[in-house]
Structure formats: structure tokens, C-alpha cells
């Protein structure tokens, strides 16, 4: 059973657009929600993360919005660039469980056209 | 500060063989987790090692085993390889006296089982 559901599977935007990737979870014990960026042939790199005590977090052009009641969170990429073309994964973990085991979504392949 | 490194980068094995993958954690990190990433999927948690002991396991059979050494480096061993074991195997390390959810991934080992 997929603990974290991610959509869309793929996304194409033009340079300067604002792609939005959505994730949903069921386990209310989850209390840490990171986003990872992965380029072909590379391991995932931590992009930004949020805890459920805040509704929004910004780091540069990347913003996480978090809706605790709906059990949903999303990634927004402002002023997207061709270099942002990669696969993005949302994840979740429960600090009370196995020292931060991460449950990943299936990923969103983002393409930013110049 | 060196990042997480993994070896080898690529590996081809035949069904029934055994394989050992290696991971060197980032300096100052004492927790290592292993993930399996099938093509087009998000990483799936295999197990985690903390202070040389297995500290939690995902839904993987016992033919997946591991070790952690005193210098915090780690090995993943897979016996009796099956075709479905073909995947990218990722190692992630977490800092010593810090939030254990912040996992830093290596570039992975691409395993192909024929």
C-alpha cells in the first residue's frame, strides 16, 4: 500500500511557469515531509522539508504548502528554469518509528521548456 | 566534507548469484539506510543501521542483509538474486547528533540481474 500518493506523474511547463506537485498521506503519525530532486543517474538530493506545525515554507524559488487537516502538501517552483527539469519525490516520515524511515511517493517527472 | 559514496556504480549479475554493495557515509553521520529504487518508482526502504545494529527493516525478504562497520560504512548483501532485484540501490546517511530525518543520499549502485 502506497503510504504517500503523489501527482501528477509528469508535468511540462514553459520557462518562468510555476509547476505544482501534490502529495497526500493517510498516516497521521507522519511529522516530517521532505522533497527530493533527482537527476538521471544521480541519487535524490534534499530540496526542502517541512514539519506539520507550519503551513508554508520557502527556500529560494521552492515553496512547500502544507494542509494538516486535509493531509496534503505540495511543492511550488517559482520562475521555473530548464535546469529544474528533473524527477521530484515527496516523502514522509514518523519520528517515533524507525529513526526517520522515509516513505516516498512515486515521483513526478518535470520538464521545463526554454 | 565528503558526501555519501557508493561502489560499484554499475553491476551486472545473473539470477541466483550473490552481490555485495558498499556505502561510505558522510563524515559525522552514524546512521545508514538502504533503499531500493525500481525504474520509474520512488525509493523503497530496505533497512537501517545504527551503531552497527540493524534498526528497522522494510518489506524485504531475509536474502537482503547488511552490515555496518565501526567507521559507519555499510554493506548491502543480496543472495539468490532474482530478476526483480534489478534496480538502483541507494544508501543514505544521517547526521550524528541531529535530526535523524535529514537523510543524504549517495549516487546509488545500478544493479542489473539477467
PDB file of C-alpha atoms in Angstrom:
ATOM      1  CA  UNK A   1       0.000   0.000   0.000  1.00  0.00           C
ATOM      2  CA  UNK A   2       1.395   3.365  -1.049  1.00  0.00           C
ATOM      3  CA  UNK A   3       1.785   5.462   2.113  1.00  0.00           C
ATOM      4  CA  UNK A   4       2.331   8.680   0.175  1.00  0.00           C
ATOM      5  CA  UNK A   5       0.414   9.380  -3.046  1.00  0.00           C
ATOM      6  CA  UNK A   6       1.942  11.844  -5.498  1.00  0.00           C
ATOM      7  CA  UNK A   7       0.523  13.553  -8.567  1.00  0.00           C
ATOM      8  CA  UNK A   8       0.891  14.272 -11.388  1.00  0.00           C
ATOM      9  CA  UNK A   9       3.179  11.577 -12.749  1.00  0.00           C
ATOM     10  CA  UNK A  10       4.617  14.027 -15.268  1.00  0.00           C
ATOM     11  CA  UNK A  11       4.464  17.772 -15.787  1.00  0.00           C
ATOM     12  CA  UNK A  12       5.548  20.032 -18.622  1.00  0.00           C
ATOM     13  CA  UNK A  13       5.791  23.800 -18.195  1.00  0.00           C
ATOM     14  CA  UNK A  14       7.420  26.688 -20.004  1.00  0.00           C
ATOM     15  CA  UNK A  15      10.308  28.624 -18.553  1.00  0.00           C
ATOM     16  CA  UNK A  16       9.006  31.043 -15.942  1.00  0.00           C
ATOM     17  CA  UNK A  17       5.949  28.935 -15.185  1.00  0.00           C
ATOM     18  CA  UNK A  18       5.001  27.656 -11.716  1.00  0.00           C
ATOM     19  CA  UNK A  19       4.761  23.868 -11.643  1.00  0.00           C
ATOM     20  CA  UNK A  20       2.845  22.454  -8.691  1.00  0.00           C
ATOM     21  CA  UNK A  21       3.283  18.898  -7.437  1.00  0.00           C
ATOM     22  CA  UNK A  22       0.837  17.463  -4.941  1.00  0.00           C
ATOM     23  CA  UNK A  23       1.118  14.746  -2.319  1.00  0.00           C
ATOM     24  CA  UNK A  24      -1.330  13.160   0.086  1.00  0.00           C
ATOM     25  CA  UNK A  25      -0.870  10.841   3.047  1.00  0.00           C
ATOM     26  CA  UNK A  26      -3.042   8.880   5.457  1.00  0.00           C
ATOM     27  CA  UNK A  27      -0.797   8.136   8.408  1.00  0.00           C
ATOM     28  CA  UNK A  28      -1.384  10.913  10.949  1.00  0.00           C
ATOM     29  CA  UNK A  29       1.796   9.886  12.758  1.00  0.00           C
ATOM     30  CA  UNK A  30       3.863  11.372   9.945  1.00  0.00           C
ATOM     31  CA  UNK A  31       5.537  14.509  11.179  1.00  0.00           C
ATOM     32  CA  UNK A  32       8.277  15.318   8.676  1.00  0.00           C
ATOM     33  CA  UNK A  33       7.745  15.950   4.969  1.00  0.00           C
ATOM     34  CA  UNK A  34      10.796  16.417   2.705  1.00  0.00           C
ATOM     35  CA  UNK A  35      11.002  16.902  -1.028  1.00  0.00           C
ATOM     36  CA  UNK A  36      13.821  15.406  -3.027  1.00  0.00           C
ATOM     37  CA  UNK A  37      15.086  16.264  -6.508  1.00  0.00           C
ATOM     38  CA  UNK A  38      16.682  13.570  -8.633  1.00  0.00           C
ATOM     39  CA  UNK A  39      18.547  13.965 -11.896  1.00  0.00           C
ATOM     40  CA  UNK A  40      19.120  10.983 -14.219  1.00  0.00           C
ATOM     41  CA  UNK A  41      21.898   8.745 -12.943  1.00  0.00           C
ATOM     42  CA  UNK A  42      22.086  10.521  -9.591  1.00  0.00           C
ATOM     43  CA  UNK A  43      20.786   9.892  -6.106  1.00  0.00           C
ATOM     44  CA  UNK A  44      17.954  12.012  -4.671  1.00  0.00           C
ATOM     45  CA  UNK A  45      19.049  15.367  -3.227  1.00  0.00           C
ATOM     46  CA  UNK A  46      17.153  17.018  -0.382  1.00  0.00           C
ATOM     47  CA  UNK A  47      15.460  20.150  -1.674  1.00  0.00           C
ATOM     48  CA  UNK A  48      13.269  21.446   1.129  1.00  0.00           C
ATOM     49  CA  UNK A  49      11.372  19.982   4.088  1.00  0.00           C
ATOM     50  CA  UNK A  50       8.534  20.969   6.394  1.00  0.00           C
ATOM     51  CA  UNK A  51       7.085  19.912   9.729  1.00  0.00           C
ATOM     52  CA  UNK A  52       3.307  19.976  10.349  1.00  0.00           C
ATOM     53  CA  UNK A  53       3.459  22.888  12.793  1.00  0.00           C
ATOM     54  CA  UNK A  54       3.794  25.348   9.881  1.00  0.00           C
ATOM     55  CA  UNK A  55       1.598  25.787   6.808  1.00  0.00           C
ATOM     56  CA  UNK A  56       4.211  27.105   4.411  1.00  0.00           C
ATOM     57  CA  UNK A  57       7.963  27.147   3.980  1.00  0.00           C
ATOM     58  CA  UNK A  58      10.010  28.960   1.332  1.00  0.00           C
ATOM     59  CA  UNK A  59      13.590  28.386   0.301  1.00  0.00           C
ATOM     60  CA  UNK A  60      14.639  30.379  -2.724  1.00  0.00           C
ATOM     61  CA  UNK A  61      12.290  29.547  -5.595  1.00  0.00           C
ATOM     62  CA  UNK A  62      10.866  26.475  -3.845  1.00  0.00           C
ATOM     63  CA  UNK A  63       7.811  26.615  -1.577  1.00  0.00           C
ATOM     64  CA  UNK A  64       6.070  23.859   0.351  1.00  0.00           C
ATOM     65  CA  UNK A  65       2.426  24.360   1.274  1.00  0.00           C
ATOM     66  CA  UNK A  66       1.090  22.082   3.998  1.00  0.00           C
ATOM     67  CA  UNK A  67      -2.543  21.380   4.894  1.00  0.00           C
ATOM     68  CA  UNK A  68      -2.615  19.257   8.041  1.00  0.00           C
ATOM     69  CA  UNK A  69      -6.388  18.813   8.165  1.00  0.00           C
ATOM     70  CA  UNK A  70      -6.520  17.609   4.565  1.00  0.00           C
ATOM     71  CA  UNK A  71      -3.316  15.564   4.994  1.00  0.00           C
ATOM     72  CA  UNK A  72      -1.898  17.101   1.851  1.00  0.00           C
ATOM     73  CA  UNK A  73       1.224  19.003   0.943  1.00  0.00           C
ATOM     74  CA  UNK A  74       2.547  20.448  -2.280  1.00  0.00           C
ATOM     75  CA  UNK A  75       5.686  21.817  -3.880  1.00  0.00           C
ATOM     76  CA  UNK A  76       5.626  25.027  -5.929  1.00  0.00           C
ATOM     77  CA  UNK A  77       8.583  26.060  -8.076  1.00  0.00           C
ATOM     78  CA  UNK A  78       8.552  29.766  -8.819  1.00  0.00           C
ATOM     79  CA  UNK A  79      10.065  31.110 -12.061  1.00  0.00           C
ATOM     80  CA  UNK A  80      10.941  27.598 -13.221  1.00  0.00           C
ATOM     81  CA  UNK A  81      14.084  27.140 -15.320  1.00  0.00           C
ATOM     82  CA  UNK A  82      15.192  24.424 -17.766  1.00  0.00           C
ATOM     83  CA  UNK A  83      17.746  23.361 -15.130  1.00  0.00           C
ATOM     84  CA  UNK A  84      14.837  22.426 -12.841  1.00  0.00           C
ATOM     85  CA  UNK A  85      13.961  19.581 -15.230  1.00  0.00           C
ATOM     86  CA  UNK A  86      14.262  16.505 -13.011  1.00  0.00           C
ATOM     87  CA  UNK A  87      12.182  13.983 -11.104  1.00  0.00           C
ATOM     88  CA  UNK A  88      10.734  15.238  -7.843  1.00  0.00           C
ATOM     89  CA  UNK A  89       9.766  12.988  -4.955  1.00  0.00           C
ATOM     90  CA  UNK A  90       7.754  13.847  -1.909  1.00  0.00           C
ATOM     91  CA  UNK A  91       8.314  11.791   1.203  1.00  0.00           C
ATOM     92  CA  UNK A  92       7.121  11.462   4.764  1.00  0.00           C
ATOM     93  CA  UNK A  93       8.447  10.008   7.984  1.00  0.00           C
ATOM     94  CA  UNK A  94       7.365   9.379  11.547  1.00  0.00           C
ATOM     95  CA  UNK A  95       9.989  10.335  14.121  1.00  0.00           C
ATOM     96  CA  UNK A  96       8.501   7.797  16.519  1.00  0.00           C
ATOM     97  CA  UNK A  97       9.258   4.901  14.176  1.00  0.00           C
ATOM     98  CA  UNK A  98      12.447   3.566  12.704  1.00  0.00           C
ATOM     99  CA  UNK A  99      14.719   6.571  13.184  1.00  0.00           C
ATOM    100  CA  UNK A 100      13.239   8.517  10.321  1.00  0.00           C
ATOM    101  CA  UNK A 101      12.435   5.860   7.732  1.00  0.00           C
ATOM    102  CA  UNK A 102      11.229   7.718   4.644  1.00  0.00           C
ATOM    103  CA  UNK A 103       8.131   6.740   2.680  1.00  0.00           C
ATOM    104  CA  UNK A 104       8.378   8.123  -0.854  1.00  0.00           C
ATOM    105  CA  UNK A 105       5.790   8.991  -3.450  1.00  0.00           C
ATOM    106  CA  UNK A 106       6.141   7.568  -6.956  1.00  0.00           C
ATOM    107  CA  UNK A 107       7.728  10.740  -8.314  1.00  0.00           C
ATOM    108  CA  UNK A 108       6.861  13.495 -10.784  1.00  0.00           C
ATOM    109  CA  UNK A 109       8.948  13.969 -13.901  1.00  0.00           C
ATOM    110  CA  UNK A 110       9.149  17.719 -14.534  1.00  0.00           C
ATOM    111  CA  UNK A 111      10.185  19.153 -17.898  1.00  0.00           C
ATOM    112  CA  UNK A 112      10.724  22.892 -18.217  1.00  0.00           C
ATOM    113  CA  UNK A 113      10.865  24.109 -21.815  1.00  0.00           C
ATOM    114  CA  UNK A 114      13.101  27.088 -22.615  1.00  0.00           C
TER     115      UNK A 114
ATOM    116  CA  UNK B   1      33.287  17.409   3.937  1.00  0.00           C
ATOM    117  CA  UNK B   2      32.850  14.395   1.667  1.00  0.00           C
ATOM    118  CA  UNK B   3      29.376  13.232   0.741  1.00  0.00           C
ATOM    119  CA  UNK B   4      27.916   9.747   0.692  1.00  0.00           C
ATOM    120  CA  UNK B   5      29.785   7.491  -1.712  1.00  0.00           C
ATOM    121  CA  UNK B   6      28.765   4.105  -3.094  1.00  0.00           C
ATOM    122  CA  UNK B   7      30.528   1.383  -5.019  1.00  0.00           C
ATOM    123  CA  UNK B   8      30.378  -0.005  -7.567  1.00  0.00           C
ATOM    124  CA  UNK B   9      28.403   2.388  -9.765  1.00  0.00           C
ATOM    125  CA  UNK B  10      27.089  -0.371 -12.013  1.00  0.00           C
ATOM    126  CA  UNK B  11      26.893  -4.129 -11.701  1.00  0.00           C
ATOM    127  CA  UNK B  12      25.597  -6.963 -13.855  1.00  0.00           C
ATOM    128  CA  UNK B  13      24.802 -10.336 -12.272  1.00  0.00           C
ATOM    129  CA  UNK B  14      22.905 -13.451 -13.255  1.00  0.00           C
ATOM    130  CA  UNK B  15      19.949 -14.946 -11.473  1.00  0.00           C
ATOM    131  CA  UNK B  16      20.928 -16.964  -8.387  1.00  0.00           C
ATOM    132  CA  UNK B  17      24.194 -15.139  -7.797  1.00  0.00           C
ATOM    133  CA  UNK B  18      25.077 -13.075  -4.747  1.00  0.00           C
ATOM    134  CA  UNK B  19      26.063  -9.393  -4.676  1.00  0.00           C
ATOM    135  CA  UNK B  20      27.644  -7.009  -2.168  1.00  0.00           C
ATOM    136  CA  UNK B  21      27.172  -3.259  -2.446  1.00  0.00           C
ATOM    137  CA  UNK B  22      29.164  -0.760  -0.397  1.00  0.00           C
ATOM    138  CA  UNK B  23      28.463   2.627   1.096  1.00  0.00           C
ATOM    139  CA  UNK B  24      30.617   5.176   2.880  1.00  0.00           C
ATOM    140  CA  UNK B  25      28.542   7.563   4.944  1.00  0.00           C
ATOM    141  CA  UNK B  26      29.063  11.286   5.055  1.00  0.00           C
ATOM    142  CA  UNK B  27      31.578  12.449   7.634  1.00  0.00           C
ATOM    143  CA  UNK B  28      29.969  12.726  11.074  1.00  0.00           C
ATOM    144  CA  UNK B  29      26.992  10.522  10.178  1.00  0.00           C
ATOM    145  CA  UNK B  30      26.386   7.356  12.216  1.00  0.00           C
ATOM    146  CA  UNK B  31      23.124   6.103  10.722  1.00  0.00           C
ATOM    147  CA  UNK B  32      22.904   4.448   7.322  1.00  0.00           C
ATOM    148  CA  UNK B  33      19.726   3.458   5.493  1.00  0.00           C
ATOM    149  CA  UNK B  34      19.405   1.441   2.314  1.00  0.00           C
ATOM    150  CA  UNK B  35      16.688   1.921  -0.286  1.00  0.00           C
ATOM    151  CA  UNK B  36      15.765   0.111  -3.500  1.00  0.00           C
ATOM    152  CA  UNK B  37      14.528   2.244  -6.392  1.00  0.00           C
ATOM    153  CA  UNK B  38      12.948   0.331  -9.259  1.00  0.00           C
ATOM    154  CA  UNK B  39      12.761   2.072 -12.626  1.00  0.00           C
ATOM    155  CA  UNK B  40      10.126   4.796 -12.597  1.00  0.00           C
ATOM    156  CA  UNK B  41       9.357   4.362  -8.899  1.00  0.00           C
ATOM    157  CA  UNK B  42      10.195   6.086  -5.649  1.00  0.00           C
ATOM    158  CA  UNK B  43      12.802   4.586  -3.330  1.00  0.00           C
ATOM    159  CA  UNK B  44      11.602   1.783  -1.040  1.00  0.00           C
ATOM    160  CA  UNK B  45      13.145   1.353   2.414  1.00  0.00           C
ATOM    161  CA  UNK B  46      15.137  -1.882   2.851  1.00  0.00           C
ATOM    162  CA  UNK B  47      16.694  -1.439   6.309  1.00  0.00           C
ATOM    163  CA  UNK B  48      18.661   0.904   8.520  1.00  0.00           C
ATOM    164  CA  UNK B  49      21.826   0.511  10.575  1.00  0.00           C
ATOM    165  CA  UNK B  50      22.693   2.446  13.686  1.00  0.00           C
ATOM    166  CA  UNK B  51      25.768   1.728  15.805  1.00  0.00           C
ATOM    167  CA  UNK B  52      26.439  -1.451  13.827  1.00  0.00           C
ATOM    168  CA  UNK B  53      22.984  -2.921  14.580  1.00  0.00           C
ATOM    169  CA  UNK B  54      20.007  -3.298  12.250  1.00  0.00           C
ATOM    170  CA  UNK B  55      17.499  -0.745  13.444  1.00  0.00           C
ATOM    171  CA  UNK B  56      14.410  -1.470  11.405  1.00  0.00           C
ATOM    172  CA  UNK B  57      13.536  -3.262   8.202  1.00  0.00           C
ATOM    173  CA  UNK B  58      11.125  -2.740   5.356  1.00  0.00           C
ATOM    174  CA  UNK B  59       9.170  -5.373   3.452  1.00  0.00           C
ATOM    175  CA  UNK B  60      12.163  -7.214   2.018  1.00  0.00           C
ATOM    176  CA  UNK B  61      12.997 -10.940   2.378  1.00  0.00           C
ATOM    177  CA  UNK B  62      15.877 -12.225   4.544  1.00  0.00           C
ATOM    178  CA  UNK B  63      18.090 -12.732   1.482  1.00  0.00           C
ATOM    179  CA  UNK B  64      18.636  -8.967   1.764  1.00  0.00           C
ATOM    180  CA  UNK B  65      21.106  -8.469   4.605  1.00  0.00           C
ATOM    181  CA  UNK B  66      23.531  -5.820   5.707  1.00  0.00           C
ATOM    182  CA  UNK B  67      26.389  -4.778   7.893  1.00  0.00           C
ATOM    183  CA  UNK B  68      27.643  -1.573   9.423  1.00  0.00           C
ATOM    184  CA  UNK B  69      31.276  -1.180  10.385  1.00  0.00           C
ATOM    185  CA  UNK B  70      32.879   0.794  13.251  1.00  0.00           C
ATOM    186  CA  UNK B  71      33.679   3.620  10.828  1.00  0.00           C
ATOM    187  CA  UNK B  72      29.918   3.745   9.982  1.00  0.00           C
ATOM    188  CA  UNK B  73      30.395   2.492   6.437  1.00  0.00           C
ATOM    189  CA  UNK B  74      27.935  -0.181   5.393  1.00  0.00           C
ATOM    190  CA  UNK B  75      27.341  -3.109   3.065  1.00  0.00           C
ATOM    191  CA  UNK B  76      24.182  -4.457   1.494  1.00  0.00           C
ATOM    192  CA  UNK B  77      24.244  -8.130   0.557  1.00  0.00           C
ATOM    193  CA  UNK B  78      21.673  -9.806  -1.639  1.00  0.00           C
ATOM    194  CA  UNK B  79      21.686 -13.594  -2.015  1.00  0.00           C
ATOM    195  CA  UNK B  80      19.952 -15.728  -4.630  1.00  0.00           C
ATOM    196  CA  UNK B  81      19.399 -12.809  -6.974  1.00  0.00           C
ATOM    197  CA  UNK B  82      16.109 -12.620  -8.835  1.00  0.00           C
ATOM    198  CA  UNK B  83      15.272 -10.677 -11.997  1.00  0.00           C
ATOM    199  CA  UNK B  84      13.093  -8.287  -9.956  1.00  0.00           C
ATOM    200  CA  UNK B  85      16.128  -7.277  -7.904  1.00  0.00           C
ATOM    201  CA  UNK B  86      17.256  -5.174 -10.864  1.00  0.00           C
ATOM    202  CA  UNK B  87      17.117  -1.617  -9.534  1.00  0.00           C
ATOM    203  CA  UNK B  88      19.086   1.372  -8.305  1.00  0.00           C
ATOM    204  CA  UNK B  89      20.252   0.737  -4.744  1.00  0.00           C
ATOM    205  CA  UNK B  90      20.632   3.882  -2.692  1.00  0.00           C
ATOM    206  CA  UNK B  91      22.442   4.431   0.548  1.00  0.00           C
ATOM    207  CA  UNK B  92      21.523   7.375   2.763  1.00  0.00           C
ATOM    208  CA  UNK B  93      23.263   8.625   5.883  1.00  0.00           C
ATOM    209  CA  UNK B  94      22.019  10.777   8.724  1.00  0.00           C
ATOM    210  CA  UNK B  95      23.947  13.141  10.996  1.00  0.00           C
ATOM    211  CA  UNK B  96      25.129  12.072  14.406  1.00  0.00           C
ATOM    212  CA  UNK B  97      23.602  14.472  16.912  1.00  0.00           C
ATOM    213  CA  UNK B  98      20.958  15.981  14.729  1.00  0.00           C
ATOM    214  CA  UNK B  99      17.544  15.405  13.285  1.00  0.00           C
ATOM    215  CA  UNK B 100      17.662  11.856  12.040  1.00  0.00           C
ATOM    216  CA  UNK B 101      15.151  12.540   9.312  1.00  0.00           C
ATOM    217  CA  UNK B 102      17.652  14.576   7.310  1.00  0.00           C
ATOM    218  CA  UNK B 103      18.947  11.820   5.093  1.00  0.00           C
ATOM    219  CA  UNK B 104      21.612  12.463   2.493  1.00  0.00           C
ATOM    220  CA  UNK B 105      21.694  10.064  -0.423  1.00  0.00           C
ATOM    221  CA  UNK B 106      24.602   8.695  -2.371  1.00  0.00           C
ATOM    222  CA  UNK B 107      24.583   8.351  -6.184  1.00  0.00           C
ATOM    223  CA  UNK B 108      23.471   4.720  -5.997  1.00  0.00           C
ATOM    224  CA  UNK B 109      24.542   1.416  -7.494  1.00  0.00           C
ATOM    225  CA  UNK B 110      22.687   0.317 -10.610  1.00  0.00           C
ATOM    226  CA  UNK B 111      22.202  -3.483 -10.451  1.00  0.00           C
ATOM    227  CA  UNK B 112      21.053  -5.461 -13.447  1.00  0.00           C
ATOM    228  CA  UNK B 113      20.130  -9.117 -12.957  1.00  0.00           C
ATOM    229  CA  UNK B 114      19.996 -11.229 -16.113  1.00  0.00           C
TER     230      UNK B 114
END
